[in-house]
């Protein structure tokens, strides 16, 4: 393979949590008019992790079907992207490497830049595969989005993991070389090491996102990217699904196009189905948008898709992928619908109890209650070590 051959997403699988909280239940508790959630931010429910789920169990559950299908012989790198890291030193991906029985001849690292990390992981993976096309890279985006109870961000929480196998001659999406980049030092959303919940300036974060859309699109053009009208659809980072609509309207306006409602719906409408019921999954969100699009669109063969990945703080990237002929045979549509449908509804009190859980930092034995029915569980802490079990 030459350096110009196609590299991209060969397989994509996602997992989400054991529990789900409906926005009706949240609205009933806090007295919000439900239209604000359903229409104003475009959210219907949020995935809620069980006491024995975390970014590792979600990541392993997302990646296991990929390993079952393709084996692990060619995977020499695992890149785990997350905002909700569980250790300051050890990469969460090492637990996943162990749970999935990956080969020891493998490098495993964790990447962080709020919700953008998985896109950096994807681009780094492409570079590695271009260097040696026999190798595959397992990219995992896994996050639990957690804001303070009773804060404006609470209604945008969620959790999910997306696993992607990056390889030469991919079966799903070829990622193109041109990429538009944007970095700005802004304090729109952040989480100091001593906090389990994110801090956010909500209105500032929306403006920072829109600025980043402009900046990354401008650079994309300067790097020789495609023109706007060439794209069949656009996968945006979706902290709440209405944000994708706002962002696309902003991009059309910035690029000098009419902001026709039907055009925007055509560009975005099929990308929001999973994020609207899962909630914000930070790094995973833009790739959940891709899963929803591929699962629902009639036929995207050879059509370019635009991606806008945004991570507060902030870094953004606009890039393009082309859908590979025959991709429909490689989708996991049924499994994707099943992981969403299998979640058990939790009432507001149950959600609040899960939200308030924390572990003593005393190094003692702190087992978690057995709640998840997923393939992996976080069994608790002992001697400051996290214990995981595969079923
Ligand atoms: N029916 C229909 N619509 C209604 C309504 C009703 N009854 N009541 C209110 N609305 C609409 C409002 O008009 C508003 O619409 P517009 O944005 O189009 O004006 C929308 O509902 C939201 O209302 P508010 O702005 O008043 O809501 P809020 O003050 O609660 O804040 C928020 C919304 C800022 C998104 C808040 O949820 C938040 O802080 N979320 C977390 C931060 C976030 O997600 N930021 C996104 C950009 S940053 C990013 O992308 C990175 C990341 O993942 C965090």
JSON list of N, CA and C in Angstrom, two decimals, residues 131-161:
[
{"chain": "A", "resi": 131, "resn": "UNK", "atom": "N", "xyz": [1.93, 4.15, 8.22]},
{"chain": "A", "resi": 131, "resn": "UNK", "atom": "CA", "xyz": [3.32, 3.72, 8.35]},
{"chain": "A", "resi": 131, "resn": "UNK", "atom": "C", "xyz": [3.46, 2.22, 8.15]},
{"chain": "A", "resi": 132, "resn": "UNK", "atom": "N", "xyz": [2.49, 1.47, 8.66]},
{"chain": "A", "resi": 132, "resn": "UNK", "atom": "CA", "xyz": [2.52, 0.01, 8.48]},
{"chain": "A", "resi": 132, "resn": "UNK", "atom": "C", "xyz": [1.09, -0.48, 8.28]},
{"chain": "A", "resi": 133, "resn": "UNK", "atom": "N", "xyz": [0.67, -0.60, 7.00]},
{"chain": "A", "resi": 133, "resn": "UNK", "atom": "CA", "xyz": [-0.72, -0.94, 6.70]},
{"chain": "A", "resi": 133, "resn": "UNK", "atom": "C", "xyz": [-1.15, -2.34, 7.16]},
{"chain": "A", "resi": 134, "resn": "UNK", "atom": "N", "xyz": [-0.21, -3.17, 7.61]},
{"chain": "A", "resi": 134, "resn": "UNK", "atom": "CA", "xyz": [-0.62, -4.48, 8.15]},
{"chain": "A", "resi": 134, "resn": "UNK", "atom": "C", "xyz": [-1.18, -4.35, 9.57]},
{"chain": "A", "resi": 135, "resn": "UNK", "atom": "N", "xyz": [-0.87, -3.22, 10.20]},
{"chain": "A", "resi": 135, "resn": "UNK", "atom": "CA", "xyz": [-1.32, -3.05, 11.58]},
{"chain": "A", "resi": 135, "resn": "UNK", "atom": "C", "xyz": [-2.71, -2.42, 11.63]},
{"chain": "A", "resi": 136, "resn": "UNK", "atom": "N", "xyz": [-3.43, -2.73, 12.71]},
{"chain": "A", "resi": 136, "resn": "UNK", "atom": "CA", "xyz": [-4.71, -2.06, 12.97]},
{"chain": "A", "resi": 136, "resn": "UNK", "atom": "C", "xyz": [-4.61, -1.37, 14.33]},
{"chain": "A", "resi": 137, "resn": "UNK", "atom": "N", "xyz": [-5.38, -0.31, 14.48]},
{"chain": "A", "resi": 137, "resn": "UNK", "atom": "CA", "xyz": [-5.38, 0.42, 15.75]},
{"chain": "A", "resi": 137, "resn": "UNK", "atom": "C", "xyz": [-6.80, 0.39, 16.31]},
{"chain": "A", "resi": 138, "resn": "UNK", "atom": "N", "xyz": [-6.90, 0.04, 17.58]},
{"chain": "A", "resi": 138, "resn": "UNK", "atom": "CA", "xyz": [-8.20, 0.09, 18.25]},
{"chain": "A", "resi": 138, "resn": "UNK", "atom": "C", "xyz": [-8.34, 1.45, 18.93]},
{"chain": "A", "resi": 139, "resn": "UNK", "atom": "N", "xyz": [-9.28, 2.25, 18.43]},
{"chain": "A", "resi": 139, "resn": "UNK", "atom": "CA", "xyz": [-9.54, 3.57, 19.02]},
{"chain": "A", "resi": 139, "resn": "UNK", "atom": "C", "xyz": [-10.81, 3.44, 19.86]},
{"chain": "A", "resi": 140, "resn": "UNK", "atom": "N", "xyz": [-10.72, 3.87, 21.10]},
{"chain": "A", "resi": 140, "resn": "UNK", "atom": "CA", "xyz": [-11.90, 3.80, 21.97]},
{"chain": "A", "resi": 140, "resn": "UNK", "atom": "C", "xyz": [-12.19, 5.19, 22.53]},
{"chain": "A", "resi": 141, "resn": "UNK", "atom": "N", "xyz": [-13.43, 5.60, 22.42]},
{"chain": "A", "resi": 141, "resn": "UNK", "atom": "CA", "xyz": [-13.90, 6.84, 23.05]},
{"chain": "A", "resi": 141, "resn": "UNK", "atom": "C", "xyz": [-14.89, 6.42, 24.12]},
{"chain": "A", "resi": 142, "resn": "UNK", "atom": "N", "xyz": [-14.63, 6.75, 25.38]},
{"chain": "A", "resi": 142, "resn": "UNK", "atom": "CA", "xyz": [-15.55, 6.32, 26.43]},
{"chain": "A", "resi": 142, "resn": "UNK", "atom": "C", "xyz": [-15.69, 7.42, 27.47]},
{"chain": "A", "resi": 143, "resn": "UNK", "atom": "N", "xyz": [-16.90, 7.81, 27.77]},
{"chain": "A", "resi": 143, "resn": "UNK", "atom": "CA", "xyz": [-17.11, 8.90, 28.71]},
{"chain": "A", "resi": 143, "resn": "UNK", "atom": "C", "xyz": [-18.41, 8.78, 29.48]},
{"chain": "A", "resi": 144, "resn": "UNK", "atom": "N", "xyz": [-18.33, 9.26, 30.72]},
{"chain": "A", "resi": 144, "resn": "UNK", "atom": "CA", "xyz": [-19.51, 9.47, 31.54]},
{"chain": "A", "resi": 144, "resn": "UNK", "atom": "C", "xyz": [-19.59, 10.97, 31.77]},
{"chain": "A", "resi": 145, "resn": "UNK", "atom": "N", "xyz": [-20.63, 11.59, 31.26]},
{"chain": "A", "resi": 145, "resn": "UNK", "atom": "CA", "xyz": [-20.79, 13.04, 31.40]},
{"chain": "A", "resi": 145, "resn": "UNK", "atom": "C", "xyz": [-21.55, 13.33, 32.69]},
{"chain": "A", "resi": 146, "resn": "UNK", "atom": "N", "xyz": [-20.91, 14.08, 33.57]},
{"chain": "A", "resi": 146, "resn": "UNK", "atom": "CA", "xyz": [-21.50, 14.31, 34.89]},
{"chain": "A", "resi": 146, "resn": "UNK", "atom": "C", "xyz": [-21.38, 15.77, 35.28]},
{"chain": "A", "resi": 147, "resn": "UNK", "atom": "N", "xyz": [-22.52, 16.40, 35.51]},
{"chain": "A", "resi": 147, "resn": "UNK", "atom": "CA", "xyz": [-22.57, 17.78, 36.01]},
{"chain": "A", "resi": 147, "resn": "UNK", "atom": "C", "xyz": [-23.19, 17.76, 37.41]},
{"chain": "A", "resi": 148, "resn": "UNK", "atom": "N", "xyz": [-23.09, 18.88, 38.11]},
{"chain": "A", "resi": 148, "resn": "UNK", "atom": "CA", "xyz": [-23.72, 18.96, 39.43]},
{"chain": "A", "resi": 148, "resn": "UNK", "atom": "C", "xyz": [-25.23, 18.76, 39.32]},
{"chain": "A", "resi": 149, "resn": "UNK", "atom": "N", "xyz": [-25.79, 18.11, 40.35]},
{"chain": "A", "resi": 149, "resn": "UNK", "atom": "CA", "xyz": [-27.24, 18.00, 40.45]},
{"chain": "A", "resi": 149, "resn": "UNK", "atom": "C", "xyz": [-27.84, 19.41, 40.48]},
{"chain": "A", "resi": 150, "resn": "UNK", "atom": "N", "xyz": [-28.98, 19.56, 39.85]},
{"chain": "A", "resi": 150, "resn": "UNK", "atom": "CA", "xyz": [-29.73, 20.82, 39.84]},
{"chain": "A", "resi": 150, "resn": "UNK", "atom": "C", "xyz": [-29.00, 21.97, 39.13]},
{"chain": "A", "resi": 151, "resn": "UNK", "atom": "N", "xyz": [-27.99, 21.64, 38.33]},
{"chain": "A", "resi": 151, "resn": "UNK", "atom": "CA", "xyz": [-27.30, 22.68, 37.53]},
{"chain": "A", "resi": 151, "resn": "UNK", "atom": "C", "xyz": [-27.87, 22.66, 36.11]},
{"chain": "A", "resi": 152, "resn": "UNK", "atom": "N", "xyz": [-27.65, 23.74, 35.33]},
{"chain": "A", "resi": 152, "resn": "UNK", "atom": "CA", "xyz": [-28.19, 23.75, 33.95]},
{"chain": "A", "resi": 152, "resn": "UNK", "atom": "C", "xyz": [-27.63, 22.62, 33.09]},
{"chain": "A", "resi": 153, "resn": "UNK", "atom": "N", "xyz": [-26.42, 22.18, 33.37]},
{"chain": "A", "resi": 153, "resn": "UNK", "atom": "CA", "xyz": [-25.83, 21.10, 32.56]},
{"chain": "A", "resi": 153, "resn": "UNK", "atom": "C", "xyz": [-26.44, 19.74, 32.83]},
{"chain": "A", "resi": 154, "resn": "UNK", "atom": "N", "xyz": [-27.14, 19.59, 33.97]},
{"chain": "A", "resi": 154, "resn": "UNK", "atom": "CA", "xyz": [-27.62, 18.26, 34.39]},
{"chain": "A", "resi": 154, "resn": "UNK", "atom": "C", "xyz": [-28.43, 17.56, 33.30]},
{"chain": "A", "resi": 155, "resn": "UNK", "atom": "N", "xyz": [-29.25, 18.33, 32.60]},
{"chain": "A", "resi": 155, "resn": "UNK", "atom": "CA", "xyz": [-30.15, 17.73, 31.59]},
{"chain": "A", "resi": 155, "resn": "UNK", "atom": "C", "xyz": [-29.38, 17.27, 30.35]},
{"chain": "A", "resi": 156, "resn": "UNK", "atom": "N", "xyz": [-28.10, 17.60, 30.26]},
{"chain": "A", "resi": 156, "resn": "UNK", "atom": "CA", "xyz": [-27.32, 17.18, 29.08]},
{"chain": "A", "resi": 156, "resn": "UNK", "atom": "C", "xyz": [-26.37, 16.03, 29.41]},
{"chain": "A", "resi": 157, "resn": "UNK", "atom": "N", "xyz": [-26.52, 15.42, 30.61]},
{"chain": "A", "resi": 157, "resn": "UNK", "atom": "CA", "xyz": [-25.62, 14.30, 30.95]},
{"chain": "A", "resi": 157, "resn": "UNK", "atom": "C", "xyz": [-25.91, 13.08, 30.08]},
{"chain": "A", "resi": 158, "resn": "UNK", "atom": "N", "xyz": [-25.00, 12.12, 30.12]},
{"chain": "A", "resi": 158, "resn": "UNK", "atom": "CA", "xyz": [-25.17, 10.87, 29.39]},
{"chain": "A", "resi": 158, "resn": "UNK", "atom": "C", "xyz": [-23.92, 10.04, 29.54]},
{"chain": "A", "resi": 159, "resn": "UNK", "atom": "N", "xyz": [-23.86, 8.91, 28.86]},
{"chain": "A", "resi": 159, "resn": "UNK", "atom": "CA", "xyz": [-22.66, 8.07, 28.94]},
{"chain": "A", "resi": 159, "resn": "UNK", "atom": "C", "xyz": [-22.70, 7.04, 27.81]},
{"chain": "A", "resi": 160, "resn": "UNK", "atom": "N", "xyz": [-21.54, 6.82, 27.19]},
{"chain": "A", "resi": 160, "resn": "UNK", "atom": "CA", "xyz": [-21.45, 5.78, 26.16]},
{"chain": "A", "resi": 160, "resn": "UNK", "atom": "C", "xyz": [-19.98, 5.60, 25.79]},
{"chain": "A", "resi": 161, "resn": "UNK", "atom": "N", "xyz": [-19.72, 4.49, 25.12]},
{"chain": "A", "resi": 161, "resn": "UNK", "atom": "CA", "xyz": [-18.39, 4.25, 24.55]},
{"chain": "A", "resi": 161, "resn": "UNK", "atom": "C", "xyz": [-18.56, 3.83, 23.10]}
]
